[in-house]
Amino acid sequence: MPCARFKAQVERSARDVTAEVKQGRHLRHGDCGHSARPSAARSDLERACQIEERGSVSCAVVDFNSGATLLLITYEDYRDVRLVYAPEKQLGYFGGDEMNFRFPRYVSDISILRAYQGTDGNHDEYDASHVPVKPDHYLHVTMAGVKDGDFTLVAGNPGTRTGIVRAIQPNTTWQGHPVDD
């Protein structure tokens, strides 16, 4: 089923542009004022990338670490995206409480989308003659099990986590309560 207005983006490259944006080297004429400089530099970098790359590509300057690092990321855009799997209604409502977002919640909350392209490689909107994209890299799914060195994803309980704490924190708190020595 075609998903109008959906777009799939595949990252093709990333370049650190932190220094360029912070220095404002790519200023447009007439820009003045300190706060406009990073914004103008970001826009200019994105525009230059878009012109250089052309075609079905988009470019964006993306903040990482609250703006400490800025990357110019180039994406390949696929505009023919289709819904290829959605669970039957009864699987989606299993348990009878679709608005319960606390564990345990046993429902099938999954949909699978697939990107399509023309046989000539074009990335235009939906066309019945388009074929599924065959990317160079993709996640291999197997029922044969895993071997040493295989990439794995692990689904977890959607509850509270305390696994990510600062080194000093375990000495002072446990589940939000002070710890006595």
GROMACS .gro file of N, CA, C and O in nm, residues 75-177:
model
  412
   75TYR      N    1   2.194   1.247   0.262
   75TYR     CA    2   2.100   1.135   0.258
   75TYR      C    3   2.055   1.109   0.115
   75TYR      O    4   2.034   1.203   0.038
   76GLU      N    5   2.037   0.982   0.082
   76GLU     CA    6   1.970   0.946  -0.043
   76GLU      C    7   1.822   0.930  -0.009
   76GLU      O    8   1.787   0.859   0.084
   77ASP      N    9   1.737   1.000  -0.082
   77ASP     CA   10   1.594   1.002  -0.053
   77ASP      C   11   1.517   0.910  -0.147
   77ASP      O   12   1.535   0.915  -0.268
   78TYR      N   13   1.430   0.830  -0.088
   78TYR     CA   14   1.339   0.744  -0.165
   78TYR      C   15   1.198   0.793  -0.136
   78TYR      O   16   1.154   0.794  -0.021
   79ARG      N   17   1.125   0.833  -0.240
   79ARG     CA   18   0.992   0.890  -0.221
   79ARG      C   19   0.879   0.791  -0.249
   79ARG      O   20   0.763   0.825  -0.232
   80ASP      N   21   0.912   0.671  -0.292
   80ASP     CA   22   0.810   0.566  -0.310
   80ASP      C   23   0.825   0.470  -0.192
   80ASP      O   24   0.908   0.380  -0.193
   81VAL      N   25   0.747   0.492  -0.088
   81VAL     CA   26   0.752   0.410   0.033
   81VAL      C   27   0.616   0.343   0.047
   81VAL      O   28   0.512   0.407   0.032
   82ARG      N   29   0.619   0.213   0.075
   82ARG     CA   30   0.494   0.137   0.083
   82ARG      C   31   0.487   0.057   0.212
   82ARG      O   32   0.588   0.007   0.262
   83LEU      N   33   0.367   0.045   0.263
   83LEU     CA   34   0.340  -0.040   0.378
   83LEU      C   35   0.331  -0.183   0.327
   83LEU      O   36   0.248  -0.213   0.241
   84VAL      N   37   0.418  -0.271   0.377
   84VAL     CA   38   0.418  -0.409   0.331
   84VAL      C   39   0.373  -0.507   0.438
   84VAL      O   40   0.346  -0.623   0.409
   85TYR      N   41   0.366  -0.462   0.564
   85TYR     CA   42   0.313  -0.548   0.669
   85TYR      C   43   0.255  -0.463   0.781
   85TYR      O   44   0.315  -0.366   0.825
   86ALA      N   45   0.138  -0.502   0.823
   86ALA     CA   46   0.075  -0.448   0.944
   86ALA      C   47  -0.001  -0.565   1.004
   86ALA      O   48  -0.058  -0.647   0.932
   87PRO      N   49  -0.003  -0.577   1.136
   87PRO     CA   50  -0.070  -0.691   1.198
   87PRO      C   51  -0.222  -0.683   1.181
   87PRO      O   52  -0.278  -0.575   1.161
   88GLU      N   53  -0.285  -0.797   1.188
   88GLU     CA   54  -0.431  -0.797   1.187
   88GLU      C   55  -0.481  -0.723   1.310
   88GLU      O   56  -0.413  -0.716   1.412
   89LYS      N   57  -0.600  -0.670   1.301
   89LYS     CA   58  -0.655  -0.588   1.409
   89LYS      C   59  -0.652  -0.659   1.544
   89LYS      O   60  -0.616  -0.599   1.645
   90GLN      N   61  -0.683  -0.786   1.549
   90GLN     CA   62  -0.688  -0.858   1.676
   90GLN      C   63  -0.551  -0.868   1.742
   90GLN      O   64  -0.540  -0.867   1.864
   91LEU      N   65  -0.444  -0.877   1.662
   91LEU     CA   66  -0.308  -0.878   1.719
   91LEU      C   67  -0.272  -0.742   1.778
   91LEU      O   68  -0.206  -0.732   1.880
   92GLY      N   69  -0.318  -0.636   1.712
   92GLY     CA   70  -0.291  -0.502   1.759
   92GLY      C   71  -0.366  -0.468   1.887
   92GLY      O   72  -0.322  -0.385   1.965
   93TYR      N   73  -0.480  -0.533   1.910
   93TYR     CA   74  -0.560  -0.506   2.029
   93TYR      C   75  -0.555  -0.620   2.130
   93TYR      O   76  -0.636  -0.626   2.221
   94PHE      N   77  -0.458  -0.712   2.115
   94PHE     CA   78  -0.450  -0.827   2.204
   94PHE      C   79  -0.444  -0.779   2.348
   94PHE      O   80  -0.367  -0.691   2.383
   95GLY      N   81  -0.525  -0.833   2.433
   95GLY     CA   82  -0.531  -0.792   2.573
   95GLY      C   83  -0.641  -0.692   2.600
   95GLY      O   84  -0.678  -0.670   2.714
   96GLY      N   85  -0.695  -0.629   2.495
   96GLY     CA   86  -0.810  -0.542   2.509
   96GLY      C   87  -0.784  -0.402   2.558
   96GLY      O   88  -0.878  -0.326   2.576
   97ASP      N   89  -0.660  -0.364   2.582
   97ASP     CA   90  -0.634  -0.229   2.632
   97ASP      C   91  -0.526  -0.163   2.547
   97ASP      O   92  -0.409  -0.162   2.582
   98GLU      N   93  -0.568  -0.106   2.433
   98GLU     CA   94  -0.471  -0.051   2.339
   98GLU      C   95  -0.403   0.076   2.391
   98GLU      O   96  -0.301   0.118   2.340
   99MET      N   97  -0.456   0.139   2.494
   99MET     CA   98  -0.398   0.262   2.547
   99MET      C   99  -0.309   0.237   2.670
   99MET      O  100  -0.263   0.329   2.733
  100ASN      N  101  -0.286   0.111   2.704
  100ASN     CA  102  -0.202   0.077   2.819
  100ASN      C  103  -0.056   0.079   2.774
  100ASN      O  104  -0.013  -0.007   2.697
  101PHE      N  105   0.020   0.176   2.819
  101PHE     CA  106   0.160   0.185   2.780
  101PHE      C  107   0.253   0.139   2.892
  101PHE      O  108   0.367   0.177   2.898
  102ARG      N  109   0.202   0.061   2.984
  102ARG     CA  110   0.284   0.007   3.093
  102ARG      C  111   0.305  -0.141   3.068
  102ARG      O  112   0.226  -0.208   3.004
  103PHE      N  113   0.414  -0.193   3.120
  103PHE     CA  114   0.445  -0.334   3.104
  103PHE      C  115   0.367  -0.414   3.208
  103PHE      O  116   0.351  -0.368   3.319
  104PRO      N  117   0.314  -0.530   3.183
  104PRO     CA  118   0.321  -0.600   3.054
  104PRO      C  119   0.211  -0.553   2.959
  104PRO      O  120   0.099  -0.531   3.000
  105ARG      N  121   0.248  -0.539   2.836
  105ARG     CA  122   0.154  -0.499   2.732
  105ARG      C  123   0.184  -0.588   2.612
  105ARG      O  124   0.283  -0.569   2.543
  106TYR      N  125   0.102  -0.685   2.590
  106TYR     CA  126   0.128  -0.784   2.486
  106TYR      C  127   0.044  -0.754   2.363
  106TYR      O  128  -0.062  -0.810   2.343
  107VAL      N  129   0.091  -0.660   2.280
  107VAL     CA  130   0.023  -0.630   2.155
  107VAL      C  131   0.128  -0.631   2.045
  107VAL      O  132   0.247  -0.620   2.070
  108SER      N  133   0.082  -0.641   1.924
  108SER     CA  134   0.172  -0.644   1.810
  108SER      C  135   0.181  -0.503   1.751
  108SER      O  136   0.110  -0.469   1.659
  109ASP      N  137   0.268  -0.420   1.809
  109ASP     CA  138   0.288  -0.282   1.761
  109ASP      C  139   0.401  -0.281   1.659
  109ASP      O  140   0.514  -0.245   1.690
  110ILE      N  141   0.371  -0.321   1.539
  110ILE     CA  142   0.476  -0.325   1.437
  110ILE      C  143   0.414  -0.299   1.301
  110ILE      O  144   0.301  -0.338   1.273
  111SER      N  145   0.488  -0.229   1.220
  111SER     CA  146   0.455  -0.211   1.079
  111SER      C  147   0.587  -0.219   1.004
  111SER      O  148   0.691  -0.181   1.056
  112ILE      N  149   0.583  -0.269   0.883
  112ILE     CA  150   0.704  -0.276   0.802
  112ILE      C  151   0.680  -0.197   0.675
  112ILE      O  152   0.580  -0.220   0.604
  113LEU      N  153   0.771  -0.104   0.650
  113LEU     CA  154   0.766  -0.022   0.529
  113LEU      C  155   0.882  -0.063   0.440
  113LEU      O  156   0.986  -0.106   0.489
  114ARG      N  157   0.865  -0.047   0.310
  114ARG     CA  158   0.971  -0.080   0.215
  114ARG      C  159   0.983   0.034   0.115
  114ARG      O  160   0.883   0.089   0.071
  115ALA      N  161   1.107   0.068   0.079
  115ALA     CA  162   1.132   0.171  -0.022
  115ALA      C  163   1.140   0.107  -0.159
  115ALA      O  164   1.193  -0.004  -0.174
  116TYR      N  165   1.087   0.177  -0.259
  116TYR     CA  166   1.087   0.130  -0.397
  116TYR      C  167   1.153   0.235  -0.486
  116TYR      O  168   1.155   0.353  -0.453
  117GLN      N  169   1.205   0.189  -0.599
  117GLN     CA  170   1.262   0.279  -0.699
  117GLN      C  171   1.232   0.226  -0.838
  117GLN      O  172   1.196   0.109  -0.854
  118GLY      N  173   1.249   0.312  -0.938
  118GLY     CA  174   1.227   0.270  -1.075
  118GLY      C  175   1.335   0.175  -1.121
  118GLY      O  176   1.445   0.171  -1.064
  119THR      N  177   1.307   0.098  -1.224
  119THR     CA  178   1.408   0.004  -1.276
  119THR      C  179   1.529   0.078  -1.331
  119THR      O  180   1.637   0.021  -1.340
  120ASP      N  181   1.511   0.206  -1.364
  120ASP     CA  182   1.623   0.288  -1.411
  120ASP      C  183   1.694   0.359  -1.295
  120ASP      O  184   1.784   0.438  -1.317
  121GLY      N  185   1.652   0.331  -1.171
  121GLY     CA  186   1.716   0.389  -1.054
  121GLY      C  187   1.655   0.519  -1.006
  121GLY      O  188   1.701   0.577  -0.909
  122ASN      N  189   1.547   0.566  -1.073
  122ASN     CA  190   1.487   0.693  -1.028
  122ASN      C  191   1.416   0.675  -0.894
  122ASN      O  192   1.374   0.566  -0.859
  123HIS      N  193   1.407   0.782  -0.820
  123HIS     CA  194   1.350   0.779  -0.685
  123HIS      C  195   1.220   0.859  -0.679
  123HIS      O  196   1.189   0.921  -0.579
  124ASP      N  197   1.144   0.857  -0.787
  124ASP     CA  198   1.020   0.935  -0.795
  124ASP      C  199   0.913   0.880  -0.702
  124ASP      O  200   0.928   0.775  -0.641
  125GLU      N  201   0.801   0.955  -0.697
  125GLU     CA  202   0.686   0.913  -0.618
  125GLU      C  203   0.635   0.777  -0.667
  125GLU      O  204   0.683   0.724  -0.767
  126TYR      N  205   0.533   0.726  -0.600
  126TYR     CA  206   0.476   0.594  -0.628
  126TYR      C  207   0.450   0.572  -0.777
  126TYR      O  208   0.394   0.657  -0.847
  127ASP      N  209   0.490   0.454  -0.822
  127ASP     CA  210   0.457   0.406  -0.957
  127ASP      C  211   0.449   0.255  -0.944
  127ASP      O  212   0.539   0.192  -0.888
  128ALA      N  213   0.345   0.196  -0.997
  128ALA     CA  214   0.323   0.052  -0.985
  128ALA      C  215   0.438  -0.029  -1.045
  128ALA      O  216   0.461  -0.144  -1.004
  129SER      N  217   0.513   0.029  -1.139
  129SER     CA  218   0.622  -0.045  -1.203
  129SER      C  219   0.751  -0.042  -1.122
  129SER      O  220   0.847  -0.110  -1.157
  130HIS      N  221   0.756   0.034  -1.013
  130HIS     CA  222   0.877   0.041  -0.931
  130HIS      C  223   0.905  -0.093  -0.864
  130HIS      O  224   0.814  -0.171  -0.839
  131VAL      N  225   1.033  -0.116  -0.835
  131VAL     CA  226   1.077  -0.241  -0.772
  131VAL      C  227   1.138  -0.209  -0.636
  131VAL      O  228   1.185  -0.098  -0.613
  132PRO      N  229   1.142  -0.306  -0.543
  132PRO     CA  230   1.203  -0.280  -0.412
  132PRO      C  231   1.350  -0.241  -0.426
  132PRO      O  232   1.422  -0.294  -0.511
  133VAL      N  233   1.394  -0.148  -0.341
  133VAL     CA  234   1.534  -0.106  -0.338
  133VAL      C  235   1.617  -0.222  -0.284
  133VAL      O  236   1.578  -0.290  -0.190
  134LYS      N  237   1.731  -0.246  -0.347
  134LYS     CA  238   1.825  -0.348  -0.300
  134LYS      C  239   1.949  -0.275  -0.251
  134LYS      O  240   2.042  -0.250  -0.327
  135PRO      N  241   1.950  -0.239  -0.121
  135PRO     CA  242   2.063  -0.161  -0.069
  135PRO      C  243   2.192  -0.242  -0.061
  135PRO      O  244   2.190  -0.365  -0.056
  136ASP      N  245   2.302  -0.170  -0.060
  136ASP     CA  246   2.433  -0.235  -0.047
  136ASP      C  247   2.449  -0.300   0.090
  136ASP      O  248   2.510  -0.405   0.102
  137HIS      N  249   2.394  -0.237   0.193
  137HIS     CA  250   2.407  -0.287   0.330
  137HIS      C  251   2.268  -0.294   0.393
  137HIS      O  252   2.189  -0.203   0.377
  138TYR      N  253   2.241  -0.402   0.462
  138TYR     CA  254   2.113  -0.417   0.530
  138TYR      C  255   2.128  -0.515   0.644
  138TYR      O  256   2.227  -0.587   0.654
  139LEU      N  257   2.030  -0.516   0.732
  139LEU     CA  258   2.031  -0.604   0.848
  139LEU      C  259   1.984  -0.742   0.804
  139LEU      O  260   1.874  -0.758   0.753
  140HIS      N  261   2.070  -0.841   0.823
  140HIS     CA  262   2.035  -0.978   0.787
  140HIS      C  263   1.959  -1.042   0.904
  140HIS      O  264   2.005  -1.038   1.017
  141VAL      N  265   1.845  -1.099   0.876
  141VAL     CA  266   1.766  -1.165   0.978
  141VAL      C  267   1.771  -1.315   0.950
  141VAL      O  268   1.752  -1.359   0.837
  142THR      N  269   1.800  -1.393   1.054
  142THR     CA  270   1.811  -1.537   1.036
  142THR      C  271   1.753  -1.609   1.157
  142THR      O  272   1.758  -1.557   1.268
  143MET      N  273   1.703  -1.726   1.134
  143MET     CA  274   1.654  -1.811   1.243
  143MET      C  275   1.760  -1.914   1.282
  143MET      O  276   1.738  -1.995   1.369
  144ALA      N  277   1.877  -1.909   1.217
  144ALA     CA  278   1.983  -2.006   1.242
  144ALA      C  279   2.062  -1.977   1.369
  144ALA      O  280   2.148  -2.054   1.405
  145GLY      N  281   2.035  -1.865   1.434
  145GLY     CA  282   2.109  -1.833   1.555
  145GLY      C  283   2.225  -1.740   1.526
  145GLY      O  284   2.250  -1.703   1.413
  146VAL      N  285   2.300  -1.707   1.630
  146VAL     CA  286   2.412  -1.615   1.616
  146VAL      C  287   2.544  -1.686   1.639
  146VAL      O  288   2.550  -1.789   1.704
  147LYS      N  289   2.648  -1.626   1.580
  147LYS     CA  290   2.784  -1.675   1.598
  147LYS      C  291   2.864  -1.564   1.664
  147LYS      O  292   2.822  -1.449   1.665
  148ASP      N  293   2.979  -1.596   1.718
  148ASP     CA  294   3.068  -1.495   1.776
  148ASP      C  295   3.094  -1.386   1.673
  148ASP      O  296   3.123  -1.416   1.557
  149GLY      N  297   3.081  -1.261   1.716
  149GLY     CA  298   3.107  -1.148   1.627
  149GLY      C  299   2.986  -1.097   1.552
  149GLY      O  300   2.994  -0.994   1.487
  150ASP      N  301   2.872  -1.169   1.556
  150ASP     CA  302   2.751  -1.123   1.487
  150ASP      C  303   2.693  -1.002   1.558
  150ASP      O  304   2.696  -0.993   1.681
  151PHE      N  305   2.639  -0.909   1.480
  151PHE     CA  306   2.568  -0.795   1.535
  151PHE      C  307   2.435  -0.844   1.589
  151PHE      O  308   2.367  -0.924   1.525
  152THR      N  309   2.397  -0.799   1.709
  152THR     CA  310   2.269  -0.840   1.766
  152THR      C  311   2.195  -0.720   1.821
  152THR      O  312   2.255  -0.621   1.864
  153LEU      N  313   2.064  -0.726   1.817
  153LEU     CA  314   1.976  -0.628   1.879
  153LEU      C  315   1.899  -0.702   1.987
  153LEU      O  316   1.850  -0.812   1.964
  154VAL      N  317   1.886  -0.640   2.102
  154VAL     CA  318   1.815  -0.703   2.212
  154VAL      C  319   1.700  -0.614   2.254
  154VAL      O  320   1.720  -0.496   2.284
  155ALA      N  321   1.580  -0.669   2.255
  155ALA     CA  322   1.464  -0.594   2.302
  155ALA      C  323   1.456  -0.608   2.453
  155ALA      O  324   1.483  -0.714   2.508
  156GLY      N  325   1.419  -0.501   2.518
  156GLY     CA  326   1.414  -0.504   2.664
  156GLY      C  327   1.279  -0.465   2.718
  156GLY      O  328   1.189  -0.427   2.646
  157ASN      N  329   1.269  -0.473   2.849
  157ASN     CA  330   1.148  -0.434   2.921
  157ASN      C  331   1.136  -0.282   2.916
  157ASN      O  332   1.229  -0.211   2.950
  158PRO      N  333   1.020  -0.230   2.877
  158PRO     CA  334   1.006  -0.084   2.867
  158PRO      C  335   0.984  -0.017   3.003
  158PRO      O  336   0.902   0.071   3.018
  159GLY      N  337   1.056  -0.060   3.104
  159GLY     CA  338   1.041  -0.002   3.238
  159GLY      C  339   1.151   0.099   3.267
  159GLY      O  340   1.222   0.144   3.178
  160THR      N  341   1.169   0.131   3.392
  160THR     CA  342   1.271   0.226   3.435
  160THR      C  343   1.409   0.163   3.425
  160THR      O  344   1.423   0.044   3.450
  161ARG      N  345   1.508   0.246   3.392
  161ARG     CA  346   1.645   0.196   3.382
  161ARG      C  347   1.735   0.276   3.474
  161ARG      O  348   1.724   0.397   3.482
  162THR      N  349   1.827   0.207   3.537
  162THR     CA  350   1.929   0.275   3.617
  162THR      C  351   2.067   0.234   3.570
  162THR      O  352   2.165   0.255   3.639
  163GLY      N  353   2.075   0.177   3.452
  163GLY     CA  354   2.203   0.129   3.400
  163GLY      C  355   2.297   0.239   3.358
  163GLY      O  356   2.416   0.221   3.350
  164ILE      N  357   2.243   0.357   3.327
  164ILE     CA  358   2.327   0.466   3.282
  164ILE      C  359   2.331   0.571   3.393
  164ILE      O  360   2.242   0.652   3.406
  165VAL      N  361   2.433   0.564   3.475
  165VAL     CA  362   2.450   0.660   3.584
  165VAL      C  363   2.593   0.708   3.583
  165VAL      O  364   2.683   0.640   3.535
  166ARG      N  365   2.614   0.826   3.637
  166ARG     CA  366   2.750   0.879   3.648
  166ARG      C  367   2.828   0.797   3.749
  166ARG      O  368   2.772   0.736   3.839
  167ALA      N  369   2.959   0.798   3.736
  167ALA     CA  370   3.044   0.716   3.822
  167ALA      C  371   3.025   0.747   3.970
  167ALA      O  372   3.029   0.658   4.053
  168ILE      N  373   3.002   0.872   4.006
  168ILE     CA  374   2.988   0.910   4.147
  168ILE      C  375   2.849   0.874   4.201
  168ILE      O  376   2.832   0.851   4.319
  169GLN      N  377   2.751   0.869   4.114
  169GLN     CA  378   2.613   0.852   4.158
  169GLN      C  379   2.584   0.724   4.235
  169GLN      O  380   2.512   0.730   4.333
  170PRO      N  381   2.639   0.608   4.200
  170PRO     CA  382   2.607   0.488   4.277
  170PRO      C  383   2.644   0.498   4.425
  170PRO      O  384   2.584   0.434   4.509
  171ASN      N  385   2.744   0.581   4.458
  171ASN     CA  386   2.783   0.597   4.597
  171ASN      C  387   2.685   0.684   4.675
  171ASN      O  388   2.685   0.682   4.797
  172THR      N  389   2.608   0.765   4.607
  172THR     CA  390   2.523   0.861   4.677
  172THR      C  391   2.375   0.829   4.669
  172THR      O  392   2.299   0.871   4.755
  173THR      N  393   2.331   0.758   4.567
  173THR     CA  394   2.187   0.730   4.555
  173THR      C  395   2.163   0.588   4.506
  173THR      O  396   2.246   0.529   4.439
  174TRP      N  397   2.050   0.538   4.542
  174TRP     CA  398   2.002   0.411   4.489
  174TRP      C  399   1.853   0.428   4.465
  174TRP      O  400   1.778   0.454   4.559
  175GLN      N  401   1.811   0.419   4.341
  175GLN     CA  402   1.671   0.441   4.302
  175GLN      C  403   1.618   0.571   4.360
  175GLN      O  404   1.506   0.580   4.409
  176GLY      N  405   1.702   0.676   4.355
  176GLY     CA  406   1.659   0.808   4.398
  176GLY      C  407   1.669   0.834   4.547
  176GLY      O  408   1.636   0.941   4.594
  177HIS      N  409   1.713   0.736   4.626
  177HIS     CA  410   1.721   0.751   4.772
  177HIS      C  411   1.867   0.754   4.815
  177HIS      O  412   1.949   0.679   4.762
   0.00000   0.00000   0.00000
